[in-house]
CSV table of C-alpha atoms and ligand atoms in Angstrom, one decimal:
chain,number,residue,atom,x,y,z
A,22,UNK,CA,68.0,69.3,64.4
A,23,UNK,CA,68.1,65.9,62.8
A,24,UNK,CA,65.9,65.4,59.6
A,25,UNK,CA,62.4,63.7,60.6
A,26,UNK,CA,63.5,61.5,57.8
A,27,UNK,CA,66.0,59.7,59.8
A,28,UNK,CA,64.1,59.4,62.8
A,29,UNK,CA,61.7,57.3,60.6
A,30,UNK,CA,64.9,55.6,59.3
A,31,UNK,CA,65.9,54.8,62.4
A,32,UNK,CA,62.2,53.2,62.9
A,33,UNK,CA,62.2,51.0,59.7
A,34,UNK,CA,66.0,49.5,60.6
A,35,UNK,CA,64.9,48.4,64.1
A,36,UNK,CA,62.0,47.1,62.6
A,37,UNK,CA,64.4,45.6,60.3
A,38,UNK,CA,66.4,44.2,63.1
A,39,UNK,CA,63.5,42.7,65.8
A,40,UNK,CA,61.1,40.9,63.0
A,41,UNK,CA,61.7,37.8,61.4
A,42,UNK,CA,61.4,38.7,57.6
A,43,UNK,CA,59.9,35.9,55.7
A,44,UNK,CA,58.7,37.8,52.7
A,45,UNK,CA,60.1,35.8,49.7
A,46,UNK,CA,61.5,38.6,47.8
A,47,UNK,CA,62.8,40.7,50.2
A,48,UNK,CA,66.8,40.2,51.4
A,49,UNK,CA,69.6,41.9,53.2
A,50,UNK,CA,71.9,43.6,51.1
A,51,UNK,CA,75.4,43.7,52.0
A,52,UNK,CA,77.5,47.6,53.3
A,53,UNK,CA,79.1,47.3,50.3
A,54,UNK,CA,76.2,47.6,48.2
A,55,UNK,CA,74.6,49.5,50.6
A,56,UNK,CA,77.5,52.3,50.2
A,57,UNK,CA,77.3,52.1,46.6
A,58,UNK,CA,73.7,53.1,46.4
A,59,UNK,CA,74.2,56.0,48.8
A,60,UNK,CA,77.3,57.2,46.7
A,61,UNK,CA,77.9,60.3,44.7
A,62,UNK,CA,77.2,58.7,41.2
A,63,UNK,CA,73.0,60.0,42.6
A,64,UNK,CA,74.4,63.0,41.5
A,65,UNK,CA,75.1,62.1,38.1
A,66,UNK,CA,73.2,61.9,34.7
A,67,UNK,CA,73.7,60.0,31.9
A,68,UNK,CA,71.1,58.9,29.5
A,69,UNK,CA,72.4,57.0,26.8
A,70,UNK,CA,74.2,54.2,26.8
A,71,UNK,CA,78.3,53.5,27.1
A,72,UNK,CA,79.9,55.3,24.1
A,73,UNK,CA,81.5,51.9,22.8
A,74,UNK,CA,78.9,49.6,22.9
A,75,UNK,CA,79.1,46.2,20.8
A,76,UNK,CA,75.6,47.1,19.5
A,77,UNK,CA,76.9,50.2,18.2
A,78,UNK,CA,74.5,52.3,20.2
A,79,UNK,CA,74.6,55.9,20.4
A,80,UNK,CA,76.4,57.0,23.7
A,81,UNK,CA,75.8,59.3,25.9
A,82,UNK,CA,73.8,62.6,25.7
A,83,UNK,CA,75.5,64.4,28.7
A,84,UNK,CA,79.7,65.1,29.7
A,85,UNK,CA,81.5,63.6,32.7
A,86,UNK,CA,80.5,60.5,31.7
A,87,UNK,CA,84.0,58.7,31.3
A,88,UNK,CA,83.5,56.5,34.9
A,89,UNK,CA,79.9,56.2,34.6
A,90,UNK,CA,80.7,54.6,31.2
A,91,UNK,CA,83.6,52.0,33.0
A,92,UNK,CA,81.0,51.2,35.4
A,93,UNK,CA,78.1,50.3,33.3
A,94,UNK,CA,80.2,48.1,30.6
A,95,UNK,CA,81.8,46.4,34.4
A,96,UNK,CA,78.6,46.0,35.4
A,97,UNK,CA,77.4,44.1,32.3
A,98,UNK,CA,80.5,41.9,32.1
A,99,UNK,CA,80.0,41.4,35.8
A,100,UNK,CA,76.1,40.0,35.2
A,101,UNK,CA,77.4,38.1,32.1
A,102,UNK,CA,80.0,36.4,34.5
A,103,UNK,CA,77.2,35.4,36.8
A,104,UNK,CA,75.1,33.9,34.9
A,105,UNK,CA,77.7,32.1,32.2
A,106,UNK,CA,76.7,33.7,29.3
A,107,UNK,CA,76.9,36.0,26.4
A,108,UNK,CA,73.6,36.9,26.3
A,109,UNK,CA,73.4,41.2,25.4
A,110,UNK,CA,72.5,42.6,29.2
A,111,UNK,CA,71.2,46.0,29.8
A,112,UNK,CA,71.5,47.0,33.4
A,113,UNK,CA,69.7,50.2,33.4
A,114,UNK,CA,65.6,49.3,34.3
A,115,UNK,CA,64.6,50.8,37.5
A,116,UNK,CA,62.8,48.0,38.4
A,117,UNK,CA,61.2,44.4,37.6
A,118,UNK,CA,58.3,46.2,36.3
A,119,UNK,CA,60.3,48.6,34.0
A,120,UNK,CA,62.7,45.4,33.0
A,121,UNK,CA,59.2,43.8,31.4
A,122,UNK,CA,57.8,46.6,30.0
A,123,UNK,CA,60.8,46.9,28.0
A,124,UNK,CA,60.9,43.7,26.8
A,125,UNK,CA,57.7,43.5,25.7
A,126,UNK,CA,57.9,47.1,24.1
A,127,UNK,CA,60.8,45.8,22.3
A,128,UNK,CA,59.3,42.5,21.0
A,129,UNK,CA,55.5,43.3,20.8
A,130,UNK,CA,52.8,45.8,19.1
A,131,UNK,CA,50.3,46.4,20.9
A,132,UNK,CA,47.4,44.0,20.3
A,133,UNK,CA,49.8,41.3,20.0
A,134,UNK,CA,49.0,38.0,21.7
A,135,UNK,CA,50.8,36.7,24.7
A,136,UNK,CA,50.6,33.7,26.7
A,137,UNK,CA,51.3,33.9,30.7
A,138,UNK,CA,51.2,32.4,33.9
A,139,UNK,CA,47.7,33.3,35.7
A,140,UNK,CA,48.2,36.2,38.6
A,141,UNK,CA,46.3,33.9,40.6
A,142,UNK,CA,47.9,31.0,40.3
A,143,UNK,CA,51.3,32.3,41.3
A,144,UNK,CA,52.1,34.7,37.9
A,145,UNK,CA,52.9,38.4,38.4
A,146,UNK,CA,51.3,41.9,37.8
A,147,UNK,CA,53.3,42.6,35.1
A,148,UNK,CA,52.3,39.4,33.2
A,149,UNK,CA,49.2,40.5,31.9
A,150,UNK,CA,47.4,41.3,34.8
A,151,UNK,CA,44.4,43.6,33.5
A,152,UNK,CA,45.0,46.3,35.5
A,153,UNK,CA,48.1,46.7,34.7
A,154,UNK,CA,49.4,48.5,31.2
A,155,UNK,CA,50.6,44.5,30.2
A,156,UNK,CA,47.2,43.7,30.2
A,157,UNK,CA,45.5,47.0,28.9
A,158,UNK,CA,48.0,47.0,26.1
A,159,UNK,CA,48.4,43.4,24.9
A,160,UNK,CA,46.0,40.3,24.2
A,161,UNK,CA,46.3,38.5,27.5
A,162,UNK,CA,45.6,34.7,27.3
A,163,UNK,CA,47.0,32.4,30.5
A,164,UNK,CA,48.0,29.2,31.4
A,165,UNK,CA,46.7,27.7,34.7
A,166,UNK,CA,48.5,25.0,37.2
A,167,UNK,CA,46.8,22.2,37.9
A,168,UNK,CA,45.1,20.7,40.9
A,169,UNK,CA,47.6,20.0,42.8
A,170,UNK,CA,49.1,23.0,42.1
A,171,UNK,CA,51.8,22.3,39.6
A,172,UNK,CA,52.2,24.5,36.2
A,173,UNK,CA,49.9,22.4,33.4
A,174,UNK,CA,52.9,21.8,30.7
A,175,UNK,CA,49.9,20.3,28.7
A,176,UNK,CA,47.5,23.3,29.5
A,177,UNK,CA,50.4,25.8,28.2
A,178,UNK,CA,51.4,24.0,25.1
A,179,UNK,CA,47.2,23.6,24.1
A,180,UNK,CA,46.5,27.6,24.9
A,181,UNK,CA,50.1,27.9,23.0
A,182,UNK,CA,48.7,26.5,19.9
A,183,UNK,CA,45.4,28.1,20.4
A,184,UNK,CA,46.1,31.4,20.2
A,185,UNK,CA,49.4,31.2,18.8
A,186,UNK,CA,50.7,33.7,21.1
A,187,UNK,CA,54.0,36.9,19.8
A,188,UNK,CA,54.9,36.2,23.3
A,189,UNK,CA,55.4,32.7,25.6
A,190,UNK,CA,56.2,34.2,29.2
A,191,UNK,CA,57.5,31.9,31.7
A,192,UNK,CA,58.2,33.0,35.9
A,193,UNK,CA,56.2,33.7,38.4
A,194,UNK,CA,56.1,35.2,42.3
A,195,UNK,CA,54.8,32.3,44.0
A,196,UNK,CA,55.5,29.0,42.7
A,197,UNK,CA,57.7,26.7,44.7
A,198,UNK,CA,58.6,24.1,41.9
A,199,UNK,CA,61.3,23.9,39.4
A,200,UNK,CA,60.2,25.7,35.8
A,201,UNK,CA,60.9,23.5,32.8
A,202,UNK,CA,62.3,25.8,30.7
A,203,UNK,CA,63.5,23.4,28.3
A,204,UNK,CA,59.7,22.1,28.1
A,205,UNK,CA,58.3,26.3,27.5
A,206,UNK,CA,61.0,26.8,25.0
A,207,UNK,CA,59.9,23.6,22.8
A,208,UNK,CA,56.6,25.1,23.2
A,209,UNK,CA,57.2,28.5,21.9
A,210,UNK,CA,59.4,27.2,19.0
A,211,UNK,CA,56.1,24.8,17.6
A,212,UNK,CA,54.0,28.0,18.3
A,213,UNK,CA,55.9,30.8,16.2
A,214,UNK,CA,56.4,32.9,19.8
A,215,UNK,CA,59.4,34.7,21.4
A,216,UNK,CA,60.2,33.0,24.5
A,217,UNK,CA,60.5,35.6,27.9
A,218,UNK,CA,61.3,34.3,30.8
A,219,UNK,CA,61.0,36.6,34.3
A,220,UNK,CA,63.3,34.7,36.5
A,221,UNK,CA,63.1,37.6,39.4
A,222,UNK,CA,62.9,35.5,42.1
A,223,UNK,CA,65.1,32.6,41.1
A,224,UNK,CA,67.4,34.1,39.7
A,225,UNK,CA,69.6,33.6,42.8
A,226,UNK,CA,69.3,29.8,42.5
A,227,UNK,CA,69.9,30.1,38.4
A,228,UNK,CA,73.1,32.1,39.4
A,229,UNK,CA,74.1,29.4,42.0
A,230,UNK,CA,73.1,26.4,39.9
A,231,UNK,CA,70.1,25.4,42.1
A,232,UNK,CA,67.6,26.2,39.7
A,233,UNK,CA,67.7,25.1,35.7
A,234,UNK,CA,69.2,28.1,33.1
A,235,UNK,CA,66.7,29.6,31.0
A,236,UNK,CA,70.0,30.5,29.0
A,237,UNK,CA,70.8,29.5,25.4
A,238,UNK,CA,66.9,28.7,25.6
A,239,UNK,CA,64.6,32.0,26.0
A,240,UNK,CA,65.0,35.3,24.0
A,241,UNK,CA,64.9,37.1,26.4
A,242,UNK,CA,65.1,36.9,30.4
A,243,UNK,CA,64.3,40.0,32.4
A,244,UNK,CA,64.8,40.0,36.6
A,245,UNK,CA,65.3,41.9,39.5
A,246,UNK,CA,68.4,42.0,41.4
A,247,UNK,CA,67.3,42.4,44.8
A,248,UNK,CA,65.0,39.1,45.5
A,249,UNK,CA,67.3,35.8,46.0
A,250,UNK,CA,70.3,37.8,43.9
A,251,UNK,CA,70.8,40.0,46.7
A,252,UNK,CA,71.3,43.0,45.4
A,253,UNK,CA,69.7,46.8,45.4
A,254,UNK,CA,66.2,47.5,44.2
A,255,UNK,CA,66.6,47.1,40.6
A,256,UNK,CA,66.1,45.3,37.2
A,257,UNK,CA,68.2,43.4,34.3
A,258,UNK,CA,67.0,42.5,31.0
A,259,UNK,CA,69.2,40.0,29.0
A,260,UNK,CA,68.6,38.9,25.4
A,261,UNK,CA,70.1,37.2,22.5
A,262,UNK,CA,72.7,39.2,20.9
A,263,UNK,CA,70.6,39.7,17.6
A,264,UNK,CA,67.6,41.4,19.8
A,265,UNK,CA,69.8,44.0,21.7
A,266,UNK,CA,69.3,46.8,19.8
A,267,UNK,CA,66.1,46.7,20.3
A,268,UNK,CA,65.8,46.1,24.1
A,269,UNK,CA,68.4,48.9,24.0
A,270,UNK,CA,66.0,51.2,23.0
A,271,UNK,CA,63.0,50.2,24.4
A,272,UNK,CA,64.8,51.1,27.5
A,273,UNK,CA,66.2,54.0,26.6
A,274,UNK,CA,64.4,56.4,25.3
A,275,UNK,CA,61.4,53.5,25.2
A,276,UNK,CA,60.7,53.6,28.3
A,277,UNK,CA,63.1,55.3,31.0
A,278,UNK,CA,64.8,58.5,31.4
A,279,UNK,CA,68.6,59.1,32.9
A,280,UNK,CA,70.1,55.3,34.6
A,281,UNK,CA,70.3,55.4,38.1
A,282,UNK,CA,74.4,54.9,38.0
A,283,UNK,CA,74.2,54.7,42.2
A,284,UNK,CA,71.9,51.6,41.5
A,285,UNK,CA,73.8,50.7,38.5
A,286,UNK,CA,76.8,50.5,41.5
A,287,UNK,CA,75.3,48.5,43.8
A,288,UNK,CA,74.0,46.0,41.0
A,289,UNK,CA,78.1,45.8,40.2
A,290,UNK,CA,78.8,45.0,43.6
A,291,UNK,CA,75.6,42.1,43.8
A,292,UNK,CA,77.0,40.8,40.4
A,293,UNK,CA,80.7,40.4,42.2
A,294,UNK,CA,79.5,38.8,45.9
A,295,UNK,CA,77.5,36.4,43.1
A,296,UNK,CA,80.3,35.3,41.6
A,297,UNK,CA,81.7,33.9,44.9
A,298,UNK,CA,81.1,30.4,46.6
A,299,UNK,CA,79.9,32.1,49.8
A,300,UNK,CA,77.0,33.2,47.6
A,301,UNK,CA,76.7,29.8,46.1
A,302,UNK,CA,76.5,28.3,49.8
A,303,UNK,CA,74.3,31.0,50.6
A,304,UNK,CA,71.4,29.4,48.2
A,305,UNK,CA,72.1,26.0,48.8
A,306,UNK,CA,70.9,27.0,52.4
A,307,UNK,CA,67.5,29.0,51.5
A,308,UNK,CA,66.7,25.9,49.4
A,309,UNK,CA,67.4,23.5,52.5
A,310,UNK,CA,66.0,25.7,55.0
A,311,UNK,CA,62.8,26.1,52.3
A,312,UNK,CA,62.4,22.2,52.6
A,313,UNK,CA,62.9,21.7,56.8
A,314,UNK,CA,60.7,24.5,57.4
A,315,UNK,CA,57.8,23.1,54.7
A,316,UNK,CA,58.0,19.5,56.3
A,317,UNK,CA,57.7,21.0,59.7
A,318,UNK,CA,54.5,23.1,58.2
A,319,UNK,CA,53.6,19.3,57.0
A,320,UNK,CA,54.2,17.6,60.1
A,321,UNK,CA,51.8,19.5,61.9
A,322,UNK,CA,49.1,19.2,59.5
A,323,UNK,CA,48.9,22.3,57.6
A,324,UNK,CA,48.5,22.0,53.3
A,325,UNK,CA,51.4,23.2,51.1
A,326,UNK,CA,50.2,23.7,47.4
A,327,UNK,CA,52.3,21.1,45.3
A,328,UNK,CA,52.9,19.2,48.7
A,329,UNK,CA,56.3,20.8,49.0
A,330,UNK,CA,59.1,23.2,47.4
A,331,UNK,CA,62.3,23.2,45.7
A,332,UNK,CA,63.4,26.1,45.6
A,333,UNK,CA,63.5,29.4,48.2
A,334,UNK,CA,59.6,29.8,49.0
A,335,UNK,CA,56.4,27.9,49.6
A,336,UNK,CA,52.4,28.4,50.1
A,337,UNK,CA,50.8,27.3,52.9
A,338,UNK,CA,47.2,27.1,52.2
A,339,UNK,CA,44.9,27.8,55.0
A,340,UNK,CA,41.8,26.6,53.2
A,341,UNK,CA,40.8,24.3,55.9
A,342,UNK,CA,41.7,26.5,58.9
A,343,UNK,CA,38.5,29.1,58.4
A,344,UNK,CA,41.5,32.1,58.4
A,345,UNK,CA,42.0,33.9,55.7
A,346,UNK,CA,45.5,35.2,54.5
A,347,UNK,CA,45.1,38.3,55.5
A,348,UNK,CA,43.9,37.9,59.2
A,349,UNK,CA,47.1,35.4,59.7
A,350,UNK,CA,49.8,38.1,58.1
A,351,UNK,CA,48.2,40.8,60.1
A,352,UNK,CA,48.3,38.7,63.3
A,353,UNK,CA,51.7,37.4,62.8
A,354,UNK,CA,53.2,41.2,61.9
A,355,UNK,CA,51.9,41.6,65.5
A,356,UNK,CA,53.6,39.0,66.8
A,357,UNK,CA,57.1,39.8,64.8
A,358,UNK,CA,56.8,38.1,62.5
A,359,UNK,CA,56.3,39.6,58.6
A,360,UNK,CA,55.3,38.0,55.4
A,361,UNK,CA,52.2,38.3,52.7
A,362,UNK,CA,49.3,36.8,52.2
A,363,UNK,CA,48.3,35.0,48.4
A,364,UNK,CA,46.3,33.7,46.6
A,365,UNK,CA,46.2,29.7,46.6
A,366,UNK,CA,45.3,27.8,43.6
A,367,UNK,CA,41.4,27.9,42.5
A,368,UNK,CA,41.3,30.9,45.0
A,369,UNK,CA,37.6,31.7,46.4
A,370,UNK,CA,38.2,34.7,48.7
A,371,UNK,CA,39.2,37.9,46.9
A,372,UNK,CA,43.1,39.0,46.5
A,373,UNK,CA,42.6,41.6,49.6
A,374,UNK,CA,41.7,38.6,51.5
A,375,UNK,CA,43.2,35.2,50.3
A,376,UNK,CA,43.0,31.7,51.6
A,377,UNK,CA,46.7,31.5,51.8
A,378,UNK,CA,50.7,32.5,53.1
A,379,UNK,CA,53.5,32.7,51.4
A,380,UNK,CA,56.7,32.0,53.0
A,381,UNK,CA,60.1,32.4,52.1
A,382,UNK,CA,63.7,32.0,53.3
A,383,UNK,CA,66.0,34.2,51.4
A,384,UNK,CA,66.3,37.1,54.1
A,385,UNK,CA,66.3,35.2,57.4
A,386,UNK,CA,69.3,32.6,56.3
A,387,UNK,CA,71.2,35.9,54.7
A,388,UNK,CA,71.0,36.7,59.1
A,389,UNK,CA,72.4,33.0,59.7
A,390,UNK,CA,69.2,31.4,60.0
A,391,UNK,CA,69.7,27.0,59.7
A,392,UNK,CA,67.4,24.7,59.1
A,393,UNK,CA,66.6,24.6,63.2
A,394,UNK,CA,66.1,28.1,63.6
A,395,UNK,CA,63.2,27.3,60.9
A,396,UNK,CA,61.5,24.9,62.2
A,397,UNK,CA,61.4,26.8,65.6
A,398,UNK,CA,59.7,30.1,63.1
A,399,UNK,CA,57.3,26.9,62.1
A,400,UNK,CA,56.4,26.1,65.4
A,401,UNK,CA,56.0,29.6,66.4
A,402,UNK,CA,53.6,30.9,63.4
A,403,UNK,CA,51.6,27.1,64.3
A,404,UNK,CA,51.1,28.6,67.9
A,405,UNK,CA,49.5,31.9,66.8
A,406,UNK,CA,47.5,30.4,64.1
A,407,UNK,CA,46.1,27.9,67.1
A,408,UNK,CA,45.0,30.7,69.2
A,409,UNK,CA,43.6,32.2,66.1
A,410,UNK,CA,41.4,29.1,65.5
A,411,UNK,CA,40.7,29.0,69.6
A,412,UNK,CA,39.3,32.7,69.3
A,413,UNK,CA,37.0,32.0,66.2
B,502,DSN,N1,56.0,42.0,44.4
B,502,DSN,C1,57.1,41.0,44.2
B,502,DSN,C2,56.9,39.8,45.1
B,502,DSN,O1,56.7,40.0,46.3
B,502,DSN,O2,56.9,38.6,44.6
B,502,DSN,C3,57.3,40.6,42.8
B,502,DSN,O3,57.6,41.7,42.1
């Protein structure tokens, strides 16, 4: 008899198939990456790190290791490749999450100040948030965007010089203009800080050139691979060569156990489909298909915080409709169609509720979605929020 596990499988991929996935950081990951993952390197263990390892680091603590080891270090030159650099890249955080709490383990004590983008104005969990061990264990100041939505350069360098932050973090999960990284870094440098930058979801458009490098500029830059980059559920942390050591460890034994080498695969297999220009032409469509579907959102009517987007996602603020976020995800998941509420600048209903959508592209143009077949999602989600507003 067939596992009840598959059955449920089964369930999730139709699901999969029949909605229209506009969930900014979600993607399709290719059968190669997908065969990777569910490979027989699950099976094996391997704490530590590649045996000959530029930072001289201490190998591993099991046997068997000698293709685990070959596909770590390809791994790392694979993500160097990607992004043009030759940064120090560890490849073994299980997560976004873990990739931060490494980097900050590795630069911080706790206590230390650190400046961040506000969770509700677009900034992430991880970045302080207090319910989260960022913000239990470290001195949590933030910068806020301004009203039109925009991140307050002025606002950042004032706090900056205020409380003369360890830590300047740039990145954010829902912020649809270009960062100025070059701007943050000049920042950190007249405050004393490290710069971090968490470039999870745009890391895709750094990769492609569609979204300026935080490379050769921030100390560190953590992400995860499976947002715009395409890739399995995972994290990277890269750093200047001088501060590897240290993230080294804070990884492992910092903060993680035995790497997830099947992971580990299928990030080697994102890192090689990124090198290619069928990636490249990939993200130049999210980004256009970002824009047509955002006019057609403005065309009708409805308020986008900023007024726009330049890169794979945008907000639509509902403010003026009398819905609240959480009503219009729940109605449209009815209707096929999935994506998450958030919190809109200057917020006044409570993160469970929110006056606000966020929409992004990534997923639906990785299934061959064009600018037209956006618009027509537009028009759709405008129809169901009308009948919402007729029912009120
Ligand atoms: N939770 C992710 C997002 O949806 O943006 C970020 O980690």
């Amino acid at each position: 008899m067939p596992s009840k596990v598959f059955e449920i499988i089964e369930k999730e991929q139709e699901r999969q198939n029949r909605n229209i996935e506009l969930i900014a950081s979600e993607n399709f990951v290719s059968p190669d990456v997908m065969r990777a993952v569910g490979s027989c390197l699950t099976n094996k263990y391997s704490e530590g790190y590649p045996t000959v390892r530029s930072t001289g680091s201490r190998g591993r603590y099991y046997g068997g290791c000698e293709y685990v080891d070959e596909l770590e270090e390809y791994c790392c030159d694979m993500w160097r490749k990607v992004f043009r650099t030759d940064y120090h890249v560890n490849v073994q955080p299980h997560s976004g999450s873990s990739a931060n709490i490494a980097a900050y383990m590795s630069l911080l004590s706790p206590g230390d100040a650190v400046l961040a983008m506000n969770l509700n104005n677009g900034g992430h969990l991880t970045h302080g948030a207090p319910v989260n061990i960022s913000g239990k264990l470290y001195d949590m100041h933030f910068y806020d965007v301004n009203a039109h939505g925009f991140i307050d350069l002025e606002d950042v360098r004032k706090k900056a010089l205020e409380c003369r932050p360890k830590l300047l973090l740039a990145g954010a999960s829902a912020y649809s203009r270009k960062i100025d990284f070059a701007a943050f870094a000049e920042i950190a440098r007249e405050a004393g800080s490290y710069f971090m930058v968490d470039m999870a979801h745009i890391a895709g458009l750094v990769a492609a050139g569609e979204h300026p490098s935080p490379f050769g500029l921030a100390d560190v830059i953590t992400t995860t691979t499976h947002k715009t980059l395409r890739g399995p559920r995972g994290g990277l942390i890269f750093c200047k060569p001088e501060l590897a050591k240290k993230i080294d460890g804070a990884v492992f034994p910092g903060t993680q156990g035995g790497p997830l080498q099947h992971v580990i695969a299928g990030k080697a297999i994102a890192a090689e489909e990124a090198c290619t220009e069928a990636f490249r032409d990939y993200i130049r469509q999210v980004v256009r298909n970002a824009a047509a579907m955002c006019k057609a959102f403005q065309e009708m009517g409805y308020q986008v915080v900023t007024g726009g987007t330049d890169n794979h996602l945008f907000l639509l603020d509902l403010t003026d409709t009398g819905l609240t976020g959480k009503a219009v995800q729940e109605e449209l998941d009815r209707n096929g169609i999935t994506l998450n509420k958030n919190c809109v600048p200057n917020e006044t209903r409570s993160p469970a509720q929110t006056s606000g959508i966020r929409i992004g592209t990534p997923a639906m143009t990785t299934k061959g979605y064009r600018e037209a077949d956006f618009i027509r999602v537009a028009h759709e989600i405008d129809r169901i929020i009308r009948e919402m507003r007729a029912k009120q």
